[in-house]
mmCIF file of C-alpha atoms in Angstrom:
data_model
loop_
_atom_site.group_PDB
_atom_site.id
_atom_site.type_symbol
_atom_site.label_atom_id
_atom_site.label_comp_id
_atom_site.label_asym_id
_atom_site.label_seq_id
_atom_site.Cartn_x
_atom_site.Cartn_y
_atom_site.Cartn_z
ATOM 1 C CA MET A 24 -57.555 -7.995 24.540
ATOM 2 C CA SER A 25 -57.360 -6.258 21.137
ATOM 3 C CA ARG A 26 -60.052 -3.780 20.364
ATOM 4 C CA TYR A 27 -60.737 -5.714 17.162
ATOM 5 C CA ALA A 28 -60.998 -9.105 18.775
ATOM 6 C CA ARG A 29 -64.729 -9.507 18.375
ATOM 7 C CA GLN A 30 -64.556 -8.924 14.603
ATOM 8 C CA MET A 31 -61.302 -10.813 14.123
ATOM 9 C CA ILE A 32 -63.167 -13.951 15.417
ATOM 10 C CA LEU A 33 -65.107 -13.916 12.130
ATOM 11 C CA PRO A 34 -63.518 -16.164 9.496
ATOM 12 C CA GLU A 35 -64.254 -13.409 6.961
ATOM 13 C CA VAL A 36 -61.889 -11.037 8.926
ATOM 14 C CA GLY A 37 -59.235 -12.783 11.027
ATOM 15 C CA ALA A 38 -55.751 -11.380 11.245
ATOM 16 C CA ARG A 39 -55.266 -11.063 7.533
ATOM 17 C CA GLY A 40 -58.548 -9.143 7.171
ATOM 18 C CA GLN A 41 -57.711 -6.870 10.040
ATOM 19 C CA ALA A 42 -54.381 -6.083 8.404
ATOM 20 C CA ARG A 43 -56.267 -5.211 5.178
ATOM 21 C CA LEU A 44 -58.523 -2.829 7.110
ATOM 22 C CA SER A 45 -55.538 -1.222 8.774
ATOM 23 C CA ASP A 46 -53.813 -0.622 5.425
ATOM 24 C CA ALA A 47 -56.930 0.659 3.690
ATOM 25 C CA ARG A 48 -57.368 4.274 2.624
ATOM 26 C CA VAL A 49 -60.962 5.349 2.471
ATOM 27 C CA LEU A 50 -62.334 8.629 1.127
ATOM 28 C CA VAL A 51 -65.669 9.852 2.483
ATOM 29 C CA VAL A 52 -67.251 12.722 0.615
ATOM 30 C CA GLY A 53 -69.871 14.413 2.768
ATOM 31 C CA ALA A 54 -69.949 14.507 6.547
ATOM 32 C CA GLY A 55 -73.716 14.721 7.071
ATOM 33 C CA GLY A 56 -76.468 12.293 7.800
ATOM 34 C CA LEU A 57 -75.095 9.294 5.878
ATOM 35 C CA ALA A 58 -71.595 9.849 7.253
ATOM 36 C CA ALA A 59 -72.977 9.895 10.860
ATOM 37 C CA PRO A 60 -73.022 6.018 10.924
ATOM 38 C CA VAL A 61 -70.480 5.504 8.182
ATOM 39 C CA LEU A 62 -67.549 7.259 9.805
ATOM 40 C CA PRO A 63 -67.653 5.807 13.337
ATOM 41 C CA LEU A 64 -68.268 2.346 11.958
ATOM 42 C CA LEU A 65 -65.272 2.550 9.635
ATOM 43 C CA ALA A 66 -63.156 4.115 12.410
ATOM 44 C CA GLY A 67 -64.193 1.530 14.932
ATOM 45 C CA ALA A 68 -63.442 -1.252 12.544
ATOM 46 C CA GLY A 69 -59.870 0.017 12.249
ATOM 47 C CA VAL A 70 -59.788 1.361 8.732
ATOM 48 C CA GLY A 71 -56.363 2.912 8.846
ATOM 49 C CA TYR A 72 -56.687 6.073 6.823
ATOM 50 C CA LEU A 73 -59.848 8.183 6.512
ATOM 51 C CA THR A 74 -60.205 11.339 4.488
ATOM 52 C CA ILE A 75 -63.306 13.402 5.070
ATOM 53 C CA VAL A 76 -64.308 16.028 2.488
ATOM 54 C CA ASP A 77 -67.188 18.509 3.200
ATOM 55 C CA PRO A 78 -67.419 22.231 2.701
ATOM 56 C CA ASP A 79 -70.267 22.947 5.121
ATOM 57 C CA GLU A 80 -70.722 23.877 8.761
ATOM 58 C CA VAL A 81 -72.829 22.124 11.398
ATOM 59 C CA ALA A 82 -76.371 23.471 11.484
ATOM 60 C CA LEU A 83 -79.054 23.000 14.193
ATOM 61 C CA SER A 84 -81.687 21.950 11.567
ATOM 62 C CA ASN A 85 -79.615 18.991 10.576
ATOM 63 C CA LEU A 86 -78.783 17.620 14.051
ATOM 64 C CA HIS A 87 -81.778 15.178 14.040
ATOM 65 C CA ARG A 88 -79.962 12.994 11.539
ATOM 66 C CA GLN A 89 -76.384 14.181 11.640
ATOM 67 C CA THR A 90 -75.729 12.496 15.015
ATOM 68 C CA LEU A 91 -71.974 12.845 14.990
ATOM 69 C CA PHE A 92 -72.568 16.438 16.032
ATOM 70 C CA ALA A 93 -73.847 18.199 19.142
ATOM 71 C CA GLU A 94 -75.458 21.605 19.700
ATOM 72 C CA ARG A 95 -72.096 23.090 20.743
ATOM 73 C CA ASP A 96 -70.686 22.218 17.292
ATOM 74 C CA CYS A 97 -73.084 24.545 15.379
ATOM 75 C CA ASP A 98 -71.219 26.829 12.928
ATOM 76 C CA ARG A 99 -68.096 24.716 13.074
ATOM 77 C CA PRO A 100 -66.781 22.925 9.933
ATOM 78 C CA LYS A 101 -68.493 19.521 9.684
ATOM 79 C CA ALA A 102 -65.332 17.727 8.298
ATOM 80 C CA GLU A 103 -63.258 18.894 11.301
ATOM 81 C CA VAL A 104 -65.824 17.953 13.912
ATOM 82 C CA ALA A 105 -66.373 14.550 12.262
ATOM 83 C CA ALA A 106 -62.690 13.943 12.263
ATOM 84 C CA GLU A 107 -62.426 14.864 16.040
ATOM 85 C CA ARG A 108 -65.247 12.414 16.867
ATOM 86 C CA CYS A 109 -63.614 9.514 14.939
ATOM 87 C CA GLN A 110 -60.202 10.227 16.351
ATOM 88 C CA ALA A 111 -61.656 10.141 19.867
ATOM 89 C CA LEU A 112 -63.214 6.728 18.983
ATOM 90 C CA ASN A 113 -59.932 5.312 17.638
ATOM 91 C CA SER A 114 -56.598 6.937 18.339
ATOM 92 C CA GLU A 115 -54.828 4.255 16.304
ATOM 93 C CA ILE A 116 -55.989 5.501 12.874
ATOM 94 C CA THR A 117 -55.095 8.520 10.768
ATOM 95 C CA ILE A 118 -57.872 10.947 9.821
ATOM 96 C CA SER A 119 -57.606 13.961 7.476
ATOM 97 C CA ALA A 120 -60.384 16.585 7.340
ATOM 98 C CA LYS A 121 -60.740 18.719 4.209
ATOM 99 C CA ASN A 122 -63.084 21.665 4.577
ATOM 100 C CA LYS A 123 -63.820 22.039 0.858
ATOM 101 C CA ALA A 124 -66.281 20.877 -1.808
ATOM 102 C CA LEU A 125 -65.578 17.923 -4.086
ATOM 103 C CA THR A 126 -65.256 19.257 -7.631
ATOM 104 C CA ASN A 127 -64.013 17.988 -10.984
ATOM 105 C CA LEU A 128 -60.836 19.907 -10.261
ATOM 106 C CA ASN A 129 -59.880 18.075 -7.100
ATOM 107 C CA SER A 130 -61.702 14.718 -7.457
ATOM 108 C CA GLN A 131 -58.908 13.010 -9.289
ATOM 109 C CA ARG A 132 -56.395 13.923 -6.614
ATOM 110 C CA PHE A 133 -58.655 12.759 -3.755
ATOM 111 C CA VAL A 134 -59.842 9.583 -5.553
ATOM 112 C CA SER A 135 -56.381 8.488 -6.707
ATOM 113 C CA GLN A 136 -55.150 8.446 -3.082
ATOM 114 C CA ALA A 137 -57.937 6.174 -1.810
ATOM 115 C CA ASP A 138 -58.754 2.396 -2.129
ATOM 116 C CA VAL A 139 -62.490 2.797 -1.634
ATOM 117 C CA ILE A 140 -64.605 5.929 -2.116
ATOM 118 C CA LEU A 141 -67.864 6.566 -0.279
ATOM 119 C CA ASP A 142 -70.368 9.045 -1.637
ATOM 120 C CA CYS A 143 -72.211 10.524 1.406
ATOM 121 C CA ALA A 144 -72.813 13.831 -0.304
ATOM 122 C CA ASP A 145 -76.222 15.365 -0.899
ATOM 123 C CA SER A 146 -75.232 16.623 -4.318
ATOM 124 C CA TYR A 147 -75.828 15.471 -7.854
ATOM 125 C CA ALA A 148 -72.642 17.253 -8.967
ATOM 126 C CA ALA A 149 -70.493 15.513 -6.366
ATOM 127 C CA SER A 150 -72.021 12.049 -6.942
ATOM 128 C CA TYR A 151 -71.685 12.076 -10.668
ATOM 129 C CA THR A 152 -68.303 13.666 -10.575
ATOM 130 C CA LEU A 153 -67.132 10.946 -8.162
ATOM 131 C CA SER A 154 -68.590 8.264 -10.435
ATOM 132 C CA ASP A 155 -66.845 9.683 -13.539
ATOM 133 C CA THR A 156 -63.558 9.885 -11.703
ATOM 134 C CA CYS A 157 -63.843 6.443 -10.113
ATOM 135 C CA ARG A 158 -64.711 4.849 -13.371
ATOM 136 C CA ALA A 159 -61.715 6.531 -15.051
ATOM 137 C CA LEU A 160 -59.279 5.423 -12.307
ATOM 138 C CA GLY A 161 -60.855 1.939 -11.671
ATOM 139 C CA LYS A 162 -61.773 2.676 -8.075
ATOM 140 C CA PRO A 163 -64.767 1.235 -6.228
ATOM 141 C CA LEU A 164 -67.465 3.745 -5.285
ATOM 142 C CA ILE A 165 -70.143 3.106 -2.656
ATOM 143 C CA SER A 166 -72.881 5.585 -3.247
ATOM 144 C CA ALA A 167 -76.100 6.194 -1.279
ATOM 145 C CA SER A 168 -79.017 8.589 -1.235
ATOM 146 C CA VAL A 169 -81.989 9.063 1.140
ATOM 147 C CA LEU A 170 -85.078 11.156 0.891
ATOM 148 C CA GLY A 171 -88.230 11.058 3.002
ATOM 149 C CA LEU A 172 -88.749 7.519 4.087
ATOM 150 C CA SER A 173 -86.729 5.660 1.543
ATOM 151 C CA GLY A 174 -83.198 5.327 0.116
ATOM 152 C CA TYR A 175 -80.754 3.252 -1.769
ATOM 153 C CA VAL A 176 -77.113 2.156 -1.556
ATOM 154 C CA GLY A 177 -75.088 0.604 -4.343
ATOM 155 C CA GLY A 178 -71.585 -0.418 -5.299
ATOM 156 C CA PHE A 179 -70.310 1.184 -8.537
ATOM 157 C CA CYS A 180 -67.224 1.299 -10.666
ATOM 158 C CA GLY A 181 -64.071 -0.608 -9.725
ATOM 159 C CA GLY A 182 -64.936 -3.099 -12.479
ATOM 160 C CA ALA A 183 -68.726 -2.694 -12.058
ATOM 161 C CA PRO A 184 -70.900 -0.309 -14.042
ATOM 162 C CA SER A 185 -70.933 3.350 -13.008
ATOM 163 C CA LEU A 186 -73.636 5.451 -11.343
ATOM 164 C CA ARG A 187 -74.420 6.803 -14.788
ATOM 165 C CA ALA A 188 -75.124 3.311 -16.108
ATOM 166 C CA VAL A 189 -77.831 2.821 -13.456
ATOM 167 C CA PHE A 190 -79.131 6.411 -13.406
ATOM 168 C CA PRO A 191 -78.333 7.759 -16.860
ATOM 169 C CA ASP A 192 -81.034 10.428 -16.917
ATOM 170 C CA ALA A 193 -81.747 13.507 -14.842
ATOM 171 C CA PRO A 194 -83.895 12.660 -11.786
ATOM 172 C CA GLY A 195 -87.567 13.396 -12.223
ATOM 173 C CA SER A 196 -87.815 15.221 -8.920
ATOM 174 C CA GLY A 197 -85.762 18.070 -7.623
ATOM 175 C CA ALA A 198 -86.738 17.396 -4.021
ATOM 176 C CA SER A 199 -84.088 17.407 -1.313
ATOM 177 C CA CYS A 200 -83.999 16.765 2.348
ATOM 178 C CA ALA A 201 -84.351 20.538 2.924
ATOM 179 C CA THR A 202 -87.519 20.739 0.801
ATOM 180 C CA ALA A 203 -89.136 17.275 1.180
ATOM 181 C CA GLY A 204 -87.884 16.201 4.563
ATOM 182 C CA VAL A 205 -86.176 13.035 5.792
ATOM 183 C CA LEU A 206 -86.531 10.745 8.775
ATOM 184 C CA ALA A 207 -83.310 10.134 10.624
ATOM 185 C CA PRO A 208 -83.518 6.330 11.167
ATOM 186 C CA VAL A 209 -83.734 5.799 7.408
ATOM 187 C CA VAL A 210 -80.544 7.670 6.964
ATOM 188 C CA GLY A 211 -78.864 5.686 9.745
ATOM 189 C CA MET A 212 -79.901 2.295 8.219
ATOM 190 C CA ILE A 213 -78.738 3.261 4.679
ATOM 191 C CA GLY A 214 -75.502 4.708 6.046
ATOM 192 C CA ALA A 215 -74.840 1.480 7.995
ATOM 193 C CA MET A 216 -75.321 -0.571 4.798
ATOM 194 C CA GLN A 217 -72.942 1.809 3.063
ATOM 195 C CA ALA A 218 -70.299 1.109 5.681
ATOM 196 C CA GLN A 219 -70.841 -2.641 5.388
ATOM 197 C CA MET A 220 -70.419 -2.481 1.624
ATOM 198 C CA ALA A 221 -67.200 -0.546 2.098
ATOM 199 C CA LEU A 222 -65.869 -3.143 4.575
ATOM 200 C CA SER A 223 -66.912 -5.935 2.264
ATOM 201 C CA VAL A 224 -64.886 -4.415 -0.580
ATOM 202 C CA ILE A 225 -61.835 -3.970 1.569
ATOM 203 C CA LEU A 226 -62.073 -7.522 2.940
ATOM 204 C CA GLY A 227 -62.761 -8.986 -0.570
ATOM 205 C CA LEU A 228 -65.944 -10.741 0.528
ATOM 206 C CA ASP A 229 -67.845 -12.779 -1.982
ATOM 207 C CA PRO A 230 -70.227 -11.990 -3.573
ATOM 208 C CA SER A 231 -68.834 -8.489 -4.028
ATOM 209 C CA PRO A 232 -71.176 -5.536 -3.348
ATOM 210 C CA LEU A 233 -69.841 -3.901 -6.505
ATOM 211 C CA GLY A 234 -72.597 -4.240 -9.070
ATOM 212 C CA GLN A 235 -75.306 -4.586 -6.421
ATOM 213 C CA MET A 236 -78.093 -2.168 -5.426
ATOM 214 C CA VAL A 237 -80.148 -2.207 -2.250
ATOM 215 C CA GLN A 238 -83.311 -0.167 -1.934
ATOM 216 C CA PHE A 239 -85.105 0.343 1.382
ATOM 217 C CA ASP A 240 -88.590 1.601 2.181
ATOM 218 C CA ALA A 241 -89.047 2.429 5.834
ATOM 219 C CA ARG A 242 -92.790 2.926 5.519
ATOM 220 C CA THR A 243 -93.253 -0.761 4.636
ATOM 221 C CA MET A 244 -90.012 -1.984 6.261
ATOM 222 C CA ARG A 245 -89.183 -3.783 2.994
ATOM 223 C CA SER A 246 -85.968 -3.888 1.085
ATOM 224 C CA THR A 247 -85.230 -5.037 -2.416
ATOM 225 C CA THR A 248 -81.901 -5.811 -4.012
ATOM 226 C CA PHE A 249 -80.699 -6.529 -7.520
ATOM 227 C CA ARG A 250 -77.488 -6.786 -9.494
ATOM 228 C CA PHE A 251 -76.656 -4.564 -12.398
ATOM 229 C CA ASN A 252 -73.372 -6.142 -13.521
ATOM 230 C CA ASP A 253 -74.385 -5.914 -17.224
ATOM 231 C CA ALA A 254 -75.852 -2.324 -17.208
ATOM 232 C CA PRO A 255 -74.507 -0.530 -20.243
ATOM 233 C CA GLU A 256 -72.716 2.742 -19.863
ATOM 234 C CA PRO A 257 -74.556 5.628 -21.521
ATOM 235 C CA SER A 258 -73.187 6.680 -24.946
ATOM 236 C CA HIS A 259 -72.763 10.274 -23.809
ATOM 237 C CA HIS A 260 -73.183 12.357 -20.653
ATOM 238 C CA PHE A 261 -72.942 15.909 -19.507
ATOM 239 C CA PRO A 262 -69.972 16.474 -17.208
ATOM 240 C CA PHE A 263 -70.004 18.951 -14.291
ATOM 241 C CA VAL A 264 -67.345 21.675 -14.435
ATOM 242 C CA SER A 265 -66.274 24.339 -11.985
ATOM 243 C CA THR A 266 -67.028 27.987 -12.365
ATOM 244 C CA CYS A 267 -63.379 28.905 -12.860
ATOM 245 C CA GLN A 268 -63.290 26.699 -15.923
ATOM 246 C CA LEU A 269 -65.803 28.908 -17.761
ATOM 247 C CA THR A 270 -64.466 31.264 -20.319
ATOM 248 C CA ALA A 271 -65.684 34.218 -22.422
ATOM 249 C CA ASP A 272 -65.685 31.907 -25.431
ATOM 250 C CA ASP A 273 -68.406 29.676 -23.848
ATOM 251 C CA LEU A 274 -72.145 30.196 -24.336
ATOM 252 C CA ILE A 275 -73.144 30.405 -20.577
ATOM 253 C CA ILE A 276 -76.828 30.203 -19.651
ATOM 254 C CA GLU A 277 -77.676 31.176 -16.078
ATOM 255 C CA LEU A 278 -80.842 29.340 -15.206
ATOM 256 C CA ARG A 279 -81.192 30.871 -11.737
ATOM 257 C CA SER A 280 -83.458 33.902 -11.370
ATOM 258 C CA PRO A 281 -82.176 37.297 -10.095
ATOM 259 C CA ASP A 282 -83.923 36.446 -6.850
ATOM 260 C CA GLU A 283 -81.906 33.182 -6.458
ATOM 261 C CA ALA A 284 -78.684 34.773 -7.674
ATOM 262 C CA PRO A 285 -78.472 38.560 -7.916
ATOM 263 C CA GLU A 286 -75.133 38.143 -9.703
ATOM 264 C CA PRO A 287 -74.886 35.521 -12.509
ATOM 265 C CA ILE A 288 -72.261 32.834 -12.190
ATOM 266 C CA HIS A 289 -70.020 34.395 -14.803
ATOM 267 C CA PRO A 290 -69.825 38.010 -16.167
ATOM 268 C CA LYS A 291 -70.637 36.694 -19.723
ATOM 269 C CA ALA A 292 -73.602 34.587 -18.604
ATOM 270 C CA LEU A 293 -76.947 35.070 -20.122
ATOM 271 C CA ARG A 294 -80.116 34.611 -18.017
ATOM 272 C CA GLY A 295 -82.742 32.465 -19.730
ATOM 273 C CA SER A 296 -83.629 28.957 -20.711
ATOM 274 C CA SER A 297 -82.852 26.454 -23.462
ATOM 275 C CA GLU A 298 -85.706 27.820 -25.540
ATOM 276 C CA LEU A 299 -83.884 31.125 -25.997
ATOM 277 C CA ILE A 300 -80.695 29.742 -27.418
ATOM 278 C CA GLU A 301 -79.991 30.476 -31.090
ATOM 279 C CA ILE A 302 -78.139 27.431 -32.316
ATOM 280 C CA GLU A 303 -76.789 28.487 -35.724
ATOM 281 C CA PRO A 304 -74.659 31.551 -34.618
ATOM 282 C CA ASN A 305 -73.430 29.743 -31.556
ATOM 283 C CA LYS A 306 -72.876 26.158 -32.780
ATOM 284 C CA SER A 307 -69.100 26.315 -32.533
ATOM 285 C CA LYS A 308 -69.221 27.244 -28.825
ATOM 286 C CA ARG A 309 -69.209 25.135 -25.770
ATOM 287 C CA LEU A 310 -72.587 25.469 -24.027
ATOM 288 C CA ALA A 311 -72.661 25.676 -20.197
ATOM 289 C CA PHE A 312 -75.940 25.506 -18.243
ATOM 290 C CA CYS A 313 -75.687 26.790 -14.666
ATOM 291 C CA CYS A 314 -78.072 26.447 -11.722
ATOM 292 C CA SER A 315 -77.852 25.884 -7.934
ATOM 293 C CA THR A 316 -77.628 22.046 -7.764
ATOM 294 C CA GLY A 317 -77.042 21.066 -11.330
ATOM 295 C CA LEU A 318 -80.428 19.422 -11.777
ATOM 296 C CA ARG A 319 -82.113 22.189 -13.812
ATOM 297 C CA ALA A 320 -78.969 22.503 -15.833
ATOM 298 C CA TRP A 321 -79.002 18.729 -16.495
ATOM 299 C CA ARG A 322 -82.691 18.821 -17.646
ATOM 300 C CA ALA A 323 -82.030 21.737 -19.927
ATOM 301 C CA ALA A 324 -79.043 19.949 -21.461
ATOM 302 C CA GLU A 325 -81.127 16.811 -22.109
ATOM 303 C CA LYS A 326 -83.770 18.886 -23.772
ATOM 304 C CA LEU A 327 -81.381 20.717 -26.141
ATOM 305 C CA GLN A 328 -78.836 17.991 -26.740
ATOM 306 C CA PRO A 329 -80.484 16.496 -29.848
ATOM 307 C CA ASP A 330 -80.137 19.817 -31.646
ATOM 308 C CA TRP A 331 -76.862 21.067 -30.208
ATOM 309 C CA PRO A 332 -73.760 20.060 -32.329
ATOM 310 C CA GLY A 333 -71.075 20.784 -29.739
ATOM 311 C CA GLU A 334 -70.205 20.034 -26.124
ATOM 312 C CA ILE A 335 -72.619 20.751 -23.274
ATOM 313 C CA VAL A 336 -71.360 21.041 -19.683
ATOM 314 C CA LEU A 337 -73.130 21.648 -16.371
ATOM 315 C CA VAL A 338 -72.288 23.940 -13.452
ATOM 316 C CA ALA A 339 -73.697 23.538 -9.952
ATOM 317 C CA ALA A 340 -73.194 26.856 -8.257
ATOM 318 C CA SER A 341 -73.603 25.333 -4.779
ATOM 319 C CA THR A 342 -70.490 23.178 -5.219
ATOM 320 C CA SER A 343 -68.338 25.464 -7.387
#
């Protein structure tokens, strides 16, 4: 009996749907907690080509939610270990592991080679860079985020509004799983919904998950969902760029303290904040705000943007 027999019984799948899954190319950015359910569910379903992008190594403090990994995997590249686990689950599919960060320099290459893109990264820079690239290339993006006891998953781009249309402003909180904590089952549930949305896109199910948001609160065990098909795209945004794209002609503001970063992100970078910038002598320059995750840079850009006549870009040192 075929390994896919139980799902091929479904009228939504059948032989034609299984063929679509087998031909599908899926890019998964991030091999952590969300990817722990996403990757084996996609591999088990027979998605033919999986590309996993993640620059980090397995760490003991993450094993409670990154259940693809075992203690013996600590200090190994997450993308490689995740690929091994999925290949062991399904030897019929092709899996490629990329031990690198997703940046604006490589996102177009990765996204252009995929049919569906899943954002499982814990990074503002990666999420918004993926959204910008998917919107430009017309590719569907399934993006999710979890913190504490709640999270969301949504289908963006590919004909639906982008992540920026739904979340146009910098997040109000800079909390992360490392600082605020997270409970593993919440991550597992959101990741499973993310995998389901991806399969729904590949199979062409109706209604499409593109343009739909699902929010889940594990404390109350309640979920809410809404459609955002008509959400307008913001009139402007601040793109994330890589460190190597900064030049001596830019006005570079390093927002990290010397304790955070003994060496600034660029030799010409100035340490300070938006309040210290002299606009008139620098108005012809491109302004670049740099911080660890990109969030402080984004907030600084929003604060200065009404008075700054030129381009403002953001740099997240952790992904550059």
